[in-house]
PDB file of C-alpha atoms in Angstrom:
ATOM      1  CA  UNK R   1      68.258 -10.655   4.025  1.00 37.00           C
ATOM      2  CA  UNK R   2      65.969  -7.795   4.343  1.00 43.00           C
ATOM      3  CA  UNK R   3      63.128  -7.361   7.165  1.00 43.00           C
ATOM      4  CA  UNK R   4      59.816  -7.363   5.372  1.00 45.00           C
ATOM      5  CA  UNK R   5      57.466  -5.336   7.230  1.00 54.00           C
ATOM      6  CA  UNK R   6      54.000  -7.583   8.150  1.00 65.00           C
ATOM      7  CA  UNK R   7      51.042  -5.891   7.098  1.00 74.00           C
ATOM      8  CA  UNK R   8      48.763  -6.097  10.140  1.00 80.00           C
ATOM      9  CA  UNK R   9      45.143  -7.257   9.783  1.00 81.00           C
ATOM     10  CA  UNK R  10      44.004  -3.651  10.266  1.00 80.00           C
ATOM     11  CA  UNK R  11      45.793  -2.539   7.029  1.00 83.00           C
ATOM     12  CA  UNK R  12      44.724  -5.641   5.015  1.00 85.00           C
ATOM     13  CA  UNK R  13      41.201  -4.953   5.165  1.00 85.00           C
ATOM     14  CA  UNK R  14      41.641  -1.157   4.793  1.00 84.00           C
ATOM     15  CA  UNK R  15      43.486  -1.893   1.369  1.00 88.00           C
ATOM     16  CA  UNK R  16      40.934  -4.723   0.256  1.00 87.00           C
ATOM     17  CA  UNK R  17      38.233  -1.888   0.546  1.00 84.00           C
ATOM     18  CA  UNK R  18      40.726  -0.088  -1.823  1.00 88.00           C
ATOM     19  CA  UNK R  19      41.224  -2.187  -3.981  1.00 90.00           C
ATOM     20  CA  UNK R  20      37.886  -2.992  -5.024  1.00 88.00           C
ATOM     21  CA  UNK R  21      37.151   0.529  -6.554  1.00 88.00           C
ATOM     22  CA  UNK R  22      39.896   1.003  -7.874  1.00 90.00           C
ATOM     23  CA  UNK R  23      39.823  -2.308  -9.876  1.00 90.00           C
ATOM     24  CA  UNK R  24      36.837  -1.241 -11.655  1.00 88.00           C
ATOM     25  CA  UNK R  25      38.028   2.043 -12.543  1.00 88.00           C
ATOM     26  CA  UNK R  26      41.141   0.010 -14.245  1.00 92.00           C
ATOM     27  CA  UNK R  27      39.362  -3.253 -15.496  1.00 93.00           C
ATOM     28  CA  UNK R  28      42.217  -5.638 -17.330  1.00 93.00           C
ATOM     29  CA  UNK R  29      45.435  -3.904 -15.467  1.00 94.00           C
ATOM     30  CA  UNK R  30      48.204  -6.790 -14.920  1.00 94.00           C
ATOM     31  CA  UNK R  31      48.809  -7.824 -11.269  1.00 93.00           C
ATOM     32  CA  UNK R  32      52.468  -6.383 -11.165  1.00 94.00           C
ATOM     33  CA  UNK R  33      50.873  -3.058 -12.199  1.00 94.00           C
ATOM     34  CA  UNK R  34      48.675  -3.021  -9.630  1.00 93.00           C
ATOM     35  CA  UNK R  35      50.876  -4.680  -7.149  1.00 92.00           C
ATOM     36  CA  UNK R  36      53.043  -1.956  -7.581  1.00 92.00           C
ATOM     37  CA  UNK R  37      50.414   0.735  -7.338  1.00 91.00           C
ATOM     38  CA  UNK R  38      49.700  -0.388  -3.732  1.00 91.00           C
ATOM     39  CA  UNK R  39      53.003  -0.542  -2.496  1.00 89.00           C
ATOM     40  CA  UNK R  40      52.718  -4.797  -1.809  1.00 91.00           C
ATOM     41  CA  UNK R  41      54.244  -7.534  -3.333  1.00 91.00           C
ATOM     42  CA  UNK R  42      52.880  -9.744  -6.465  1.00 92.00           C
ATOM     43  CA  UNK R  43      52.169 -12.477  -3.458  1.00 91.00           C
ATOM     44  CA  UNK R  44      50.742 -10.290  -0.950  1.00 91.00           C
ATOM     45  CA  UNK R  45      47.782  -9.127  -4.014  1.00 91.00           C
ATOM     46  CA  UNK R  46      47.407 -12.397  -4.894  1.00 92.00           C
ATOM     47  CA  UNK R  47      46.350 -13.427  -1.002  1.00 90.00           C
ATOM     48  CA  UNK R  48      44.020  -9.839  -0.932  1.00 90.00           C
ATOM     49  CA  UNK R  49      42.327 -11.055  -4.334  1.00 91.00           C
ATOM     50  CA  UNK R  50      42.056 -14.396  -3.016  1.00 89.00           C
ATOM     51  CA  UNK R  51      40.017 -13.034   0.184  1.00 88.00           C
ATOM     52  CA  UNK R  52      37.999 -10.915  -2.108  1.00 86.00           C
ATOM     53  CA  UNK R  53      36.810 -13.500  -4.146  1.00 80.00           C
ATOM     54  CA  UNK R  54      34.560 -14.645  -1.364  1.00 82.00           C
ATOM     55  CA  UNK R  55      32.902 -11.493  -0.530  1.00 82.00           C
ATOM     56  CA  UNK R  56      29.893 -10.636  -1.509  1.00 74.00           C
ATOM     57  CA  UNK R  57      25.844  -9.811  -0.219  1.00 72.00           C
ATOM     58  CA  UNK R  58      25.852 -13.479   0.826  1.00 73.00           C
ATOM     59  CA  UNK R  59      27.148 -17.119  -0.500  1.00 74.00           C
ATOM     60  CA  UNK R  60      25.151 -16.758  -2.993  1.00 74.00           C
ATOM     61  CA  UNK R  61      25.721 -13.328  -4.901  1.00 76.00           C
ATOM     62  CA  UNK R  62      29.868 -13.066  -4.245  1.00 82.00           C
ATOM     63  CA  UNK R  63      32.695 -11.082  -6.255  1.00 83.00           C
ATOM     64  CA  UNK R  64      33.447 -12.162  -9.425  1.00 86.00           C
ATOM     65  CA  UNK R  65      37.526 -11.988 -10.031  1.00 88.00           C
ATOM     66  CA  UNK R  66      39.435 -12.875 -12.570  1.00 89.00           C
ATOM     67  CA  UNK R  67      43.249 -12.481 -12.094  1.00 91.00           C
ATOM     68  CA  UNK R  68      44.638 -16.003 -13.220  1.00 89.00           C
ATOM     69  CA  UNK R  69      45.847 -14.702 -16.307  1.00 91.00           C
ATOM     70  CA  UNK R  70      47.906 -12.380 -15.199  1.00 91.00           C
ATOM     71  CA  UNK R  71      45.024  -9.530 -15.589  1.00 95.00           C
ATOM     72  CA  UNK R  72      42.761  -8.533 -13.175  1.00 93.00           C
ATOM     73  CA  UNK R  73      38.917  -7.762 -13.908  1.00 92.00           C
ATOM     74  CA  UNK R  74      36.117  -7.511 -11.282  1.00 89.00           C
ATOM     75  CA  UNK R  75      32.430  -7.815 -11.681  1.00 88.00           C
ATOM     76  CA  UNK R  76      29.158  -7.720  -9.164  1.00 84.00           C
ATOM     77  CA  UNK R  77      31.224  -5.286  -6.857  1.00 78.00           C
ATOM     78  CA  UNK R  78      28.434  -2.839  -6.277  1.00 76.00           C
ATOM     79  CA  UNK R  79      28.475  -3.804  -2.468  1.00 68.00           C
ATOM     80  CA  UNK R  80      32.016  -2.389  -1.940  1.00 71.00           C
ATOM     81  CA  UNK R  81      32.431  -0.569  -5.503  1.00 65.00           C
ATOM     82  CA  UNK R  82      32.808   2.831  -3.247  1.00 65.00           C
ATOM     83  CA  UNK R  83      35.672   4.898  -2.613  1.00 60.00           C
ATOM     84  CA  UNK R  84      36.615   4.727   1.143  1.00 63.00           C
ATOM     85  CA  UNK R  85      35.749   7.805   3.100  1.00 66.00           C
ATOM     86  CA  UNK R  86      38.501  10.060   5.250  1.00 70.00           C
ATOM     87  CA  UNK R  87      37.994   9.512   9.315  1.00 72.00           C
ATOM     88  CA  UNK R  88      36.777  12.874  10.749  1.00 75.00           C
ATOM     89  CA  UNK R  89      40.583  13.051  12.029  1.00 79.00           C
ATOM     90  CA  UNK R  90      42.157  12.633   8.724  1.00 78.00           C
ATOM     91  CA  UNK R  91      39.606  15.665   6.963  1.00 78.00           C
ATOM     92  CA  UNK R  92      40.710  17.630   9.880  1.00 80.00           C
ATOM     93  CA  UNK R  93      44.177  17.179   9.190  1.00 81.00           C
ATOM     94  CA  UNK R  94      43.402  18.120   5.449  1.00 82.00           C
ATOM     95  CA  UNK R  95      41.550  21.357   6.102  1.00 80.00           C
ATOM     96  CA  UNK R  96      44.453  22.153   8.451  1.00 80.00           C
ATOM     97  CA  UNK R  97      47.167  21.807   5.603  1.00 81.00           C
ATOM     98  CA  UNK R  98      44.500  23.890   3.177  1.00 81.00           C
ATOM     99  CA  UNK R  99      44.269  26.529   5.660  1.00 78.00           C
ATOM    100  CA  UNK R 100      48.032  26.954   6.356  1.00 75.00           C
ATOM    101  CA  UNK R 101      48.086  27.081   2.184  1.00 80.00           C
ATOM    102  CA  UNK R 102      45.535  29.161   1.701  1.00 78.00           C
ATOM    103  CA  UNK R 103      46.768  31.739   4.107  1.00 72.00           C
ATOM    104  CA  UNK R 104      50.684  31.414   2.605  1.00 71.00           C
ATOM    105  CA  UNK R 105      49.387  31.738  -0.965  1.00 74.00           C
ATOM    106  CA  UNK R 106      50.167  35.244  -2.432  1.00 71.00           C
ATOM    107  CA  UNK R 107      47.428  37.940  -3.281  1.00 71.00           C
ATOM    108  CA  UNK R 108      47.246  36.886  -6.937  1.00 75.00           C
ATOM    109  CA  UNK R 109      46.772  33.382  -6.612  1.00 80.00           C
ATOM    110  CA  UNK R 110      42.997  34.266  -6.458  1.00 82.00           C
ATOM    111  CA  UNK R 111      42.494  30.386  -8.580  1.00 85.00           C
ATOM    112  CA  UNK R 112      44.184  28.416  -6.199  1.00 84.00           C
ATOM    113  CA  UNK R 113      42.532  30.301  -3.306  1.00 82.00           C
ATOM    114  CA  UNK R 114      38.837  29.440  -5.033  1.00 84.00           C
ATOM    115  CA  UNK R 115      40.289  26.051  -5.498  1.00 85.00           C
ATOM    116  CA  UNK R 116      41.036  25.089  -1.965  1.00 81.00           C
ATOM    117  CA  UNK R 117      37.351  26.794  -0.714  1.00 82.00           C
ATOM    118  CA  UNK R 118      36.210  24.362  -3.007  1.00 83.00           C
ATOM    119  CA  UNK R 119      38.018  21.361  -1.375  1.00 81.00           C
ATOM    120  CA  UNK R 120      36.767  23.074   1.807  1.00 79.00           C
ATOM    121  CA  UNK R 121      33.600  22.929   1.066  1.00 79.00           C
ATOM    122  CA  UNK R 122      33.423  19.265  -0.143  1.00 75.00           C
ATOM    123  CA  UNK R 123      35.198  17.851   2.845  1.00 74.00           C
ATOM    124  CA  UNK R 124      32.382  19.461   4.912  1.00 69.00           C
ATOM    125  CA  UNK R 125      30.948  23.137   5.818  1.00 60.00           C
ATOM    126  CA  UNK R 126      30.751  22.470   9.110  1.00 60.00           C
ATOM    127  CA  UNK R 127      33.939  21.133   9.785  1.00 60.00           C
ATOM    128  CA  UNK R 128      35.904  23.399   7.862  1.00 56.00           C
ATOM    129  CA  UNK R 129      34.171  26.096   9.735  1.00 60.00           C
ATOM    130  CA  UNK R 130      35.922  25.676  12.510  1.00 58.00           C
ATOM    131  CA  UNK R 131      39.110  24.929  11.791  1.00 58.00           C
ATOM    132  CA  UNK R 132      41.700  27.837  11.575  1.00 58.00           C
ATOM    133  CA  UNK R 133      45.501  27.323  11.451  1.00 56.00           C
ATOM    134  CA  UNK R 134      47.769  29.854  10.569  1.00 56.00           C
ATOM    135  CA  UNK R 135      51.302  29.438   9.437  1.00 55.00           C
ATOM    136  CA  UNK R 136      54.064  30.328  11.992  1.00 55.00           C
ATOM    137  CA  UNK R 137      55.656  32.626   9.630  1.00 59.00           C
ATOM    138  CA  UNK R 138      53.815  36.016   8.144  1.00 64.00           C
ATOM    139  CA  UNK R 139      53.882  35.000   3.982  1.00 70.00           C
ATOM    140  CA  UNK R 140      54.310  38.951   3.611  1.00 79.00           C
ATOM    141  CA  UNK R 141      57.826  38.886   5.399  1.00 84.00           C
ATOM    142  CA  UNK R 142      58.810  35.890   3.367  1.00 82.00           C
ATOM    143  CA  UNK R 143      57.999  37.546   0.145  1.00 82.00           C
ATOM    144  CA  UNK R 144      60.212  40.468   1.094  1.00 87.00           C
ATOM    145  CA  UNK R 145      62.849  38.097   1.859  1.00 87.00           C
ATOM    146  CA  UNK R 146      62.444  36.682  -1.601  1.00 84.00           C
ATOM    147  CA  UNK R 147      62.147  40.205  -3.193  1.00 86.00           C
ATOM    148  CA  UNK R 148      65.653  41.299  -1.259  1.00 86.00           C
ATOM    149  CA  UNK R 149      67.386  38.708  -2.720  1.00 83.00           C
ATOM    150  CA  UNK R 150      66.330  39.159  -6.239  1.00 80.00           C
ATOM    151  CA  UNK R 151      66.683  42.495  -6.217  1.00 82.00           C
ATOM    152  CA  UNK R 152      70.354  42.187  -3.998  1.00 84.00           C
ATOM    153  CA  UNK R 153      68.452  44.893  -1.664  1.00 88.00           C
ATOM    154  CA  UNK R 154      68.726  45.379   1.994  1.00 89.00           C
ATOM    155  CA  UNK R 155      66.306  45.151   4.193  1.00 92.00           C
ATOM    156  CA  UNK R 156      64.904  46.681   7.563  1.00 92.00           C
ATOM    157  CA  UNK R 157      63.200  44.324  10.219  1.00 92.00           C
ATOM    158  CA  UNK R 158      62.173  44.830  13.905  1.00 92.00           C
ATOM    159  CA  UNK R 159      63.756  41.206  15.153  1.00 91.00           C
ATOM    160  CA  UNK R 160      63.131  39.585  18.807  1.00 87.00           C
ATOM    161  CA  UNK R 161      65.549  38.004  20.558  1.00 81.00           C
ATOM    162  CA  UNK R 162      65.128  35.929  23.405  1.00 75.00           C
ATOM    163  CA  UNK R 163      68.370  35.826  24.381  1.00 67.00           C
ATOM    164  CA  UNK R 164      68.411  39.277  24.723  1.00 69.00           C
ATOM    165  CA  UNK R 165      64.974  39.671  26.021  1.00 74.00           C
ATOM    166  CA  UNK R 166      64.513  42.838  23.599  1.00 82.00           C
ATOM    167  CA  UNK R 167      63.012  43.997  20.009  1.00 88.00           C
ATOM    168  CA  UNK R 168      65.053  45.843  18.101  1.00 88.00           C
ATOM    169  CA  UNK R 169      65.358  47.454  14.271  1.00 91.00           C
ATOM    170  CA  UNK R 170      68.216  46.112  12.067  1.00 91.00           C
ATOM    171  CA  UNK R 171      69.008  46.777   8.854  1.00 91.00           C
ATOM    172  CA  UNK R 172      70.418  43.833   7.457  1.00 90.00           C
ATOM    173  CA  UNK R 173      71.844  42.286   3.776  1.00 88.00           C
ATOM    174  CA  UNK R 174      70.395  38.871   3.142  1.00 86.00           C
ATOM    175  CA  UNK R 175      72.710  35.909   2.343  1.00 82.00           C
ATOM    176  CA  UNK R 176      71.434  32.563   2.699  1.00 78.00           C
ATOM    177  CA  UNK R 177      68.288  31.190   3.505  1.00 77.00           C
ATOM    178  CA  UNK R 178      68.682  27.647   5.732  1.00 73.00           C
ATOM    179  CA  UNK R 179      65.757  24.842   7.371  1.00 71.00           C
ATOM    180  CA  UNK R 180      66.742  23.278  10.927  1.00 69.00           C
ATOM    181  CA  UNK R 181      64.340  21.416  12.748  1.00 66.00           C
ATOM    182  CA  UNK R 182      61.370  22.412  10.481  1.00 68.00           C
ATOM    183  CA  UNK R 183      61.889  26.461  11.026  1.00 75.00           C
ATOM    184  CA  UNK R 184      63.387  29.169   8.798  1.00 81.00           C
ATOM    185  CA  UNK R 185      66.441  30.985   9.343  1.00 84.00           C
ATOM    186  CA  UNK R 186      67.937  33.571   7.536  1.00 86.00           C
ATOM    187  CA  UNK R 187      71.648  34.127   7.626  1.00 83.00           C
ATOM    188  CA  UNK R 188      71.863  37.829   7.191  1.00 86.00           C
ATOM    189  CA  UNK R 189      74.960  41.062   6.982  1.00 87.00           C
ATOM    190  CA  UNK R 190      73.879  43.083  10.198  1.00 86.00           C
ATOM    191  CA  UNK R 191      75.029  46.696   9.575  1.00 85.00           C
ATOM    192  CA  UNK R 192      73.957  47.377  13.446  1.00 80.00           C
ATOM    193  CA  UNK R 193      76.634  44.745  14.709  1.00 79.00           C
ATOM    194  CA  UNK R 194      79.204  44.720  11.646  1.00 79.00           C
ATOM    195  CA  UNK R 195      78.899  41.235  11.251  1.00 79.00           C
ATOM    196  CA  UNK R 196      77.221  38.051  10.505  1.00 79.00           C
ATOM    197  CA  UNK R 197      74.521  37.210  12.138  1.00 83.00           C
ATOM    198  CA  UNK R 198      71.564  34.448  11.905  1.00 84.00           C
ATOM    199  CA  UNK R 199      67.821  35.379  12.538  1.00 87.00           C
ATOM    200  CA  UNK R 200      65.034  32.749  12.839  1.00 87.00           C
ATOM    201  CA  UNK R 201      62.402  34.119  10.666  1.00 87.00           C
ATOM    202  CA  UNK R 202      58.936  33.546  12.457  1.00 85.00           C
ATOM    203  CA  UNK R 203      60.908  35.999  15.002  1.00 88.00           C
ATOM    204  CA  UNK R 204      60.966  38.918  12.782  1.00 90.00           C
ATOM    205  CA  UNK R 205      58.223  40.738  13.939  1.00 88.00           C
ATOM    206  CA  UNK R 206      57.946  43.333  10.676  1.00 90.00           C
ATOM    207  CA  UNK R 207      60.173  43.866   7.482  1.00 90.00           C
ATOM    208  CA  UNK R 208      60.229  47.018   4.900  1.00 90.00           C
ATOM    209  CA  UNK R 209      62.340  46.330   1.879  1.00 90.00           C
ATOM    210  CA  UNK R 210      65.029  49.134   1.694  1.00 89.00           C
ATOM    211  CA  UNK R 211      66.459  51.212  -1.735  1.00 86.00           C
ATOM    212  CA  UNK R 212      69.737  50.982  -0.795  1.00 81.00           C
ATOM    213  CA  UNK R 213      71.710  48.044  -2.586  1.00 83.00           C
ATOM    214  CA  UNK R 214      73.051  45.016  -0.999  1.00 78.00           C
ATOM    215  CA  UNK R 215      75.879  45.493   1.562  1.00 71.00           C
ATOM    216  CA  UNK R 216      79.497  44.267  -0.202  1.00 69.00           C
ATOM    217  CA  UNK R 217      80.670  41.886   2.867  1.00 62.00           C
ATOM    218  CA  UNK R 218      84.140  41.687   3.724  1.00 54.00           C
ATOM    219  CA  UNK R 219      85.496  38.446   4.426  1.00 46.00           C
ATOM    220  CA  UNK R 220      86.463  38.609   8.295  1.00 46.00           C
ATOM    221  CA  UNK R 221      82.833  39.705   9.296  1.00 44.00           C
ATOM    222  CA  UNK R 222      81.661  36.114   8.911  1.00 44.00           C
ATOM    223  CA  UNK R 223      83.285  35.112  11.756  1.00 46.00           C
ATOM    224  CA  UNK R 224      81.108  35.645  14.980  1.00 51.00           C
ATOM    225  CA  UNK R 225      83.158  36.577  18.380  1.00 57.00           C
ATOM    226  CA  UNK R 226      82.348  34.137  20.974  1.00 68.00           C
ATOM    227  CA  UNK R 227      82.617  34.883  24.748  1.00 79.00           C
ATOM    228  CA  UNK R 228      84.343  31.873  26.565  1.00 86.00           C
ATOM    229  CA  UNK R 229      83.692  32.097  30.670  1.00 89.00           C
ATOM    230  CA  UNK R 230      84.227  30.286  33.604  1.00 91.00           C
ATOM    231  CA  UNK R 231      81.529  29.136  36.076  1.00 91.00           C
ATOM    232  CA  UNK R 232      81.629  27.756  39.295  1.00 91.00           C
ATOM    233  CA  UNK R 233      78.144  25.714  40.350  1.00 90.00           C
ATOM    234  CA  UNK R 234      77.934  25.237  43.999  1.00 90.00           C
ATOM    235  CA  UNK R 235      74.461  23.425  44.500  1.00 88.00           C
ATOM    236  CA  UNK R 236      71.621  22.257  42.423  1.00 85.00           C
ATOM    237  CA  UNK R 237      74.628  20.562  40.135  1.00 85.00           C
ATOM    238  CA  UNK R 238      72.309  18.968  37.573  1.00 81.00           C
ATOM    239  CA  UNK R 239      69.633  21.884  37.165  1.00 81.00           C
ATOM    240  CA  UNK R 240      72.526  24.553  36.963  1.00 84.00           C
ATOM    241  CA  UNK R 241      74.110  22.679  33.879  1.00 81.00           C
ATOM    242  CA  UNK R 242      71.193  21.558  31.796  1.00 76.00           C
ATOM    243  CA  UNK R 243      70.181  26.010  31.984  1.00 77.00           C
ATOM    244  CA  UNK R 244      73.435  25.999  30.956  1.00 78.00           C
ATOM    245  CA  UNK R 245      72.136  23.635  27.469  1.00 66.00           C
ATOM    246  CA  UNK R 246      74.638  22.388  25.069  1.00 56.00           C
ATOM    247  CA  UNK R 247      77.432  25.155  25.698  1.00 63.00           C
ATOM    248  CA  UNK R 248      79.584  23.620  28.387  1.00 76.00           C
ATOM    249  CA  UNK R 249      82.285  21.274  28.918  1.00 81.00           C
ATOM    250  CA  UNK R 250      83.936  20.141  31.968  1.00 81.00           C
ATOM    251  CA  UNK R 251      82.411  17.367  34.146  1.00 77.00           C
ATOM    252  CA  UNK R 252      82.672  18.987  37.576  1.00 80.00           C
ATOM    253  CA  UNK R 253      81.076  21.945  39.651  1.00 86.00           C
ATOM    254  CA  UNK R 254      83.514  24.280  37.362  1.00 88.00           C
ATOM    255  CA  UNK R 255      82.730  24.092  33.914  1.00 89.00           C
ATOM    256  CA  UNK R 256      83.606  26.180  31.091  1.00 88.00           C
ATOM    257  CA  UNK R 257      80.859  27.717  28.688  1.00 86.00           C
ATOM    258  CA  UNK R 258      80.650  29.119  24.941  1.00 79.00           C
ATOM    259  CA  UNK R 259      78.215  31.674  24.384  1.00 75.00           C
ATOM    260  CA  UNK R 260      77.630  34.428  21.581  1.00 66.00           C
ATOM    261  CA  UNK R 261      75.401  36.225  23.530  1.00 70.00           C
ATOM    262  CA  UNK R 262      76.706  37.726  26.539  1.00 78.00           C
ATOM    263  CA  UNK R 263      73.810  38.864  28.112  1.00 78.00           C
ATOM    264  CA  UNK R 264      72.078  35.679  27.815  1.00 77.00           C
ATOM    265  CA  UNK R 265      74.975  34.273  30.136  1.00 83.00           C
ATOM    266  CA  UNK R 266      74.704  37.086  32.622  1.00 85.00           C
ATOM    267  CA  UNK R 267      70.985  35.789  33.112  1.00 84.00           C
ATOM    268  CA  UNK R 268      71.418  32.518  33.292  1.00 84.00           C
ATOM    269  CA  UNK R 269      73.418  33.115  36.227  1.00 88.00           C
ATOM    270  CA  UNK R 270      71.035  35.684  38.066  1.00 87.00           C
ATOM    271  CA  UNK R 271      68.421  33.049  37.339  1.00 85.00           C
ATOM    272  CA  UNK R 272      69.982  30.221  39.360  1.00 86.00           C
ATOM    273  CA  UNK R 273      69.813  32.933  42.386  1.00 86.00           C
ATOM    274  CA  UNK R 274      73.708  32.450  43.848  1.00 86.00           C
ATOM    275  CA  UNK R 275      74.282  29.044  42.746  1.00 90.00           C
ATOM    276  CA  UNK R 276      76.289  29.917  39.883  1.00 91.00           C
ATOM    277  CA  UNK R 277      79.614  32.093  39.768  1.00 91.00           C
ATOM    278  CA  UNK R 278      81.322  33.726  36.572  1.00 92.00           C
ATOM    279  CA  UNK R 279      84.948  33.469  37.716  1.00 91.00           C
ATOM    280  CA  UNK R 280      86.510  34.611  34.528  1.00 86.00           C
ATOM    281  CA  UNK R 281      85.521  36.679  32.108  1.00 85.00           C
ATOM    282  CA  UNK R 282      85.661  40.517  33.742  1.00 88.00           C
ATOM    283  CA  UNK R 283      83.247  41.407  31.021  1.00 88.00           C
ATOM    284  CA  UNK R 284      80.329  39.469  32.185  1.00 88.00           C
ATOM    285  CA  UNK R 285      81.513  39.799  36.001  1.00 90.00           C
ATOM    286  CA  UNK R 286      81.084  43.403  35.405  1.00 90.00           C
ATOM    287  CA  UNK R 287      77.606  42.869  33.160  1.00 87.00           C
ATOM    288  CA  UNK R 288      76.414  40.744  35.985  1.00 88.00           C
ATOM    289  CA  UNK R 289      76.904  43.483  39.042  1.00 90.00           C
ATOM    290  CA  UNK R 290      75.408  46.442  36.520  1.00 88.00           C
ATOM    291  CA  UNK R 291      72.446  43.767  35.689  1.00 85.00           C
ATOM    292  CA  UNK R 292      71.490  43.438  39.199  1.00 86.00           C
ATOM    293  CA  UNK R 293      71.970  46.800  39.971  1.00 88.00           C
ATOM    294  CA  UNK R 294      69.398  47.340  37.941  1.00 86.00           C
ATOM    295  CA  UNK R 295      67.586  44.660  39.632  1.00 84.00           C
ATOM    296  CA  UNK R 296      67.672  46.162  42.930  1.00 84.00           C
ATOM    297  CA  UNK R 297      66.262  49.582  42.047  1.00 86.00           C
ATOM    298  CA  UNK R 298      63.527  47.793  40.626  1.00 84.00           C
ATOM    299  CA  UNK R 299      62.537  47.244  44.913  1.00 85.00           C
ATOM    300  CA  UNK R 300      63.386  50.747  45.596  1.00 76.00           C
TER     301      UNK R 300
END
């Protein structure tokens, strides 16, 4: 049998005070109807309308329900005949999600712009004064995005890696758009790297839509070359492998990690200042020593 979730006392009388107004906006609507309009069972109304029926200014002057029949009407209401005002939370939440519209909305859209100043306004001046969100991603980037795919266009961005540490200019061949964990990313043809590469999108820092068409992509360049190394931890066990993240396996001091980002590996390592060794992989060994190199004339 199905769990029924209880409806707490708290949420009773909150939907009572609901009910009431909108009752005598919809005078004679059945009790399945309205039942269903709630989100409650026939039983659970039946038990609200019951409690309502002996509300009122005093014992003397109470709600007058009718609902035997099947159809509910309402009379002497005025007490409680009132919509149910937001919580200063819940209009701050609203303006919030109107700003982070507003902002998204495209030049054009100069209605639905005046529309939401409106709801601004009516939800309170003062509030809505001071209350700025803006979206994590730049609208004018995503419309780009939009505009290279319709048009099967390339386009240029300046991109930010942290795994690299670096900015840098790519021209690039949009293929897929994708959602993961409530962000953007855009699965893309790099013609810098020759290959297939995925970019979150509040990381591209600027975007210019290119003439030149849409890059034909050859099969094989889909498949992304991964770096497989060897690293021996010799203290700080537990720290050294959660820096490490999902991209190891092995359960001792020597584990073996996955990366596509070489660089990001060779860090890692520096970072843990000696308690981490590559001992495979000559290619990050040898990134490694020129990295702190580098390092060292940085104290010179």
């Amino acid at each position: 049998m199905p769990m029924v979730k209880k409806t707490t006392p708290t949420e009773k009388a909150a939907r009572m005070l609901d009910l009431v107004p909108f009752i005598s906006s919809h005078q004679g609507i059945a009790t399945t109807e309205l039942a269903a309009e709630f989100g409650i069972s026939v039983e659970e109304l039946l038990s609200d309308l019951n409690s309502l029926w002996m509300c009122g200014d005093n014992r003397f002057d109470l709600i007058d329900l009718q609902f035997e029949s099947g159809y509910v009407t309402i009379r002497n209401a005025q007490t409680l005949n009132r919509i149910r005002s937001l919580s200063q939370q819940e209009i701050v939440a609203v303006l919030l999600g109107l700003d982070l519209i507003g902002k998204d909305l495209p030049e054009d859209r100069e209605d639905l712009k005046g529309d939401i100043e409106d709801l601004r306004t009516k939800l309170g001046s003062e509030i809505a004064r001071i209350v700025d969100a803006s979206p994590a991603q730049d609208s004018q980037i995503n419309s780009l995005i939009s505009q290279a795919f319709e048009g099967k266009r390339r386009l240029a961005i300046t991109y930010y890696s942290p795994t690299d540490d670096q900015v840098s200019i790519r021209e690039i061949t949009p293929l897929q758009l994708t959602t993961s964990e409530n962000r953007d990313f855009l699965i893309a043809f790099c013609e810098s790297a020759g290959g297939q590469r995925t970019f979150r999108v509040d990381r591209i820092q600027s975007a210019t839509l290119l003439e030149s068409p849409a890059s034909q992509i050859p099969t094989s360049s889909t498949d992304d070359i991964r770096t497989v190394a060897t690293v021996k931890i010799s203290e700080n066990i537990r720290r050294c492998r959660e820096s490490l993240g999902a991209f190891i396996s092995g359960a001792g001091p020597t584990v073996q990690v996955s990366t596509y980002s070489d660089g990001w590996l060779s860090r890692t390592v520096m970072s843990a200042a000696g308690a981490m060794e590559v001992t495979s992989s000559a290619k990050i060994r040898e990134g490694i020593a020129i990295l702190a190199g580098k390092t060292l004339d940085l104290y010179r």
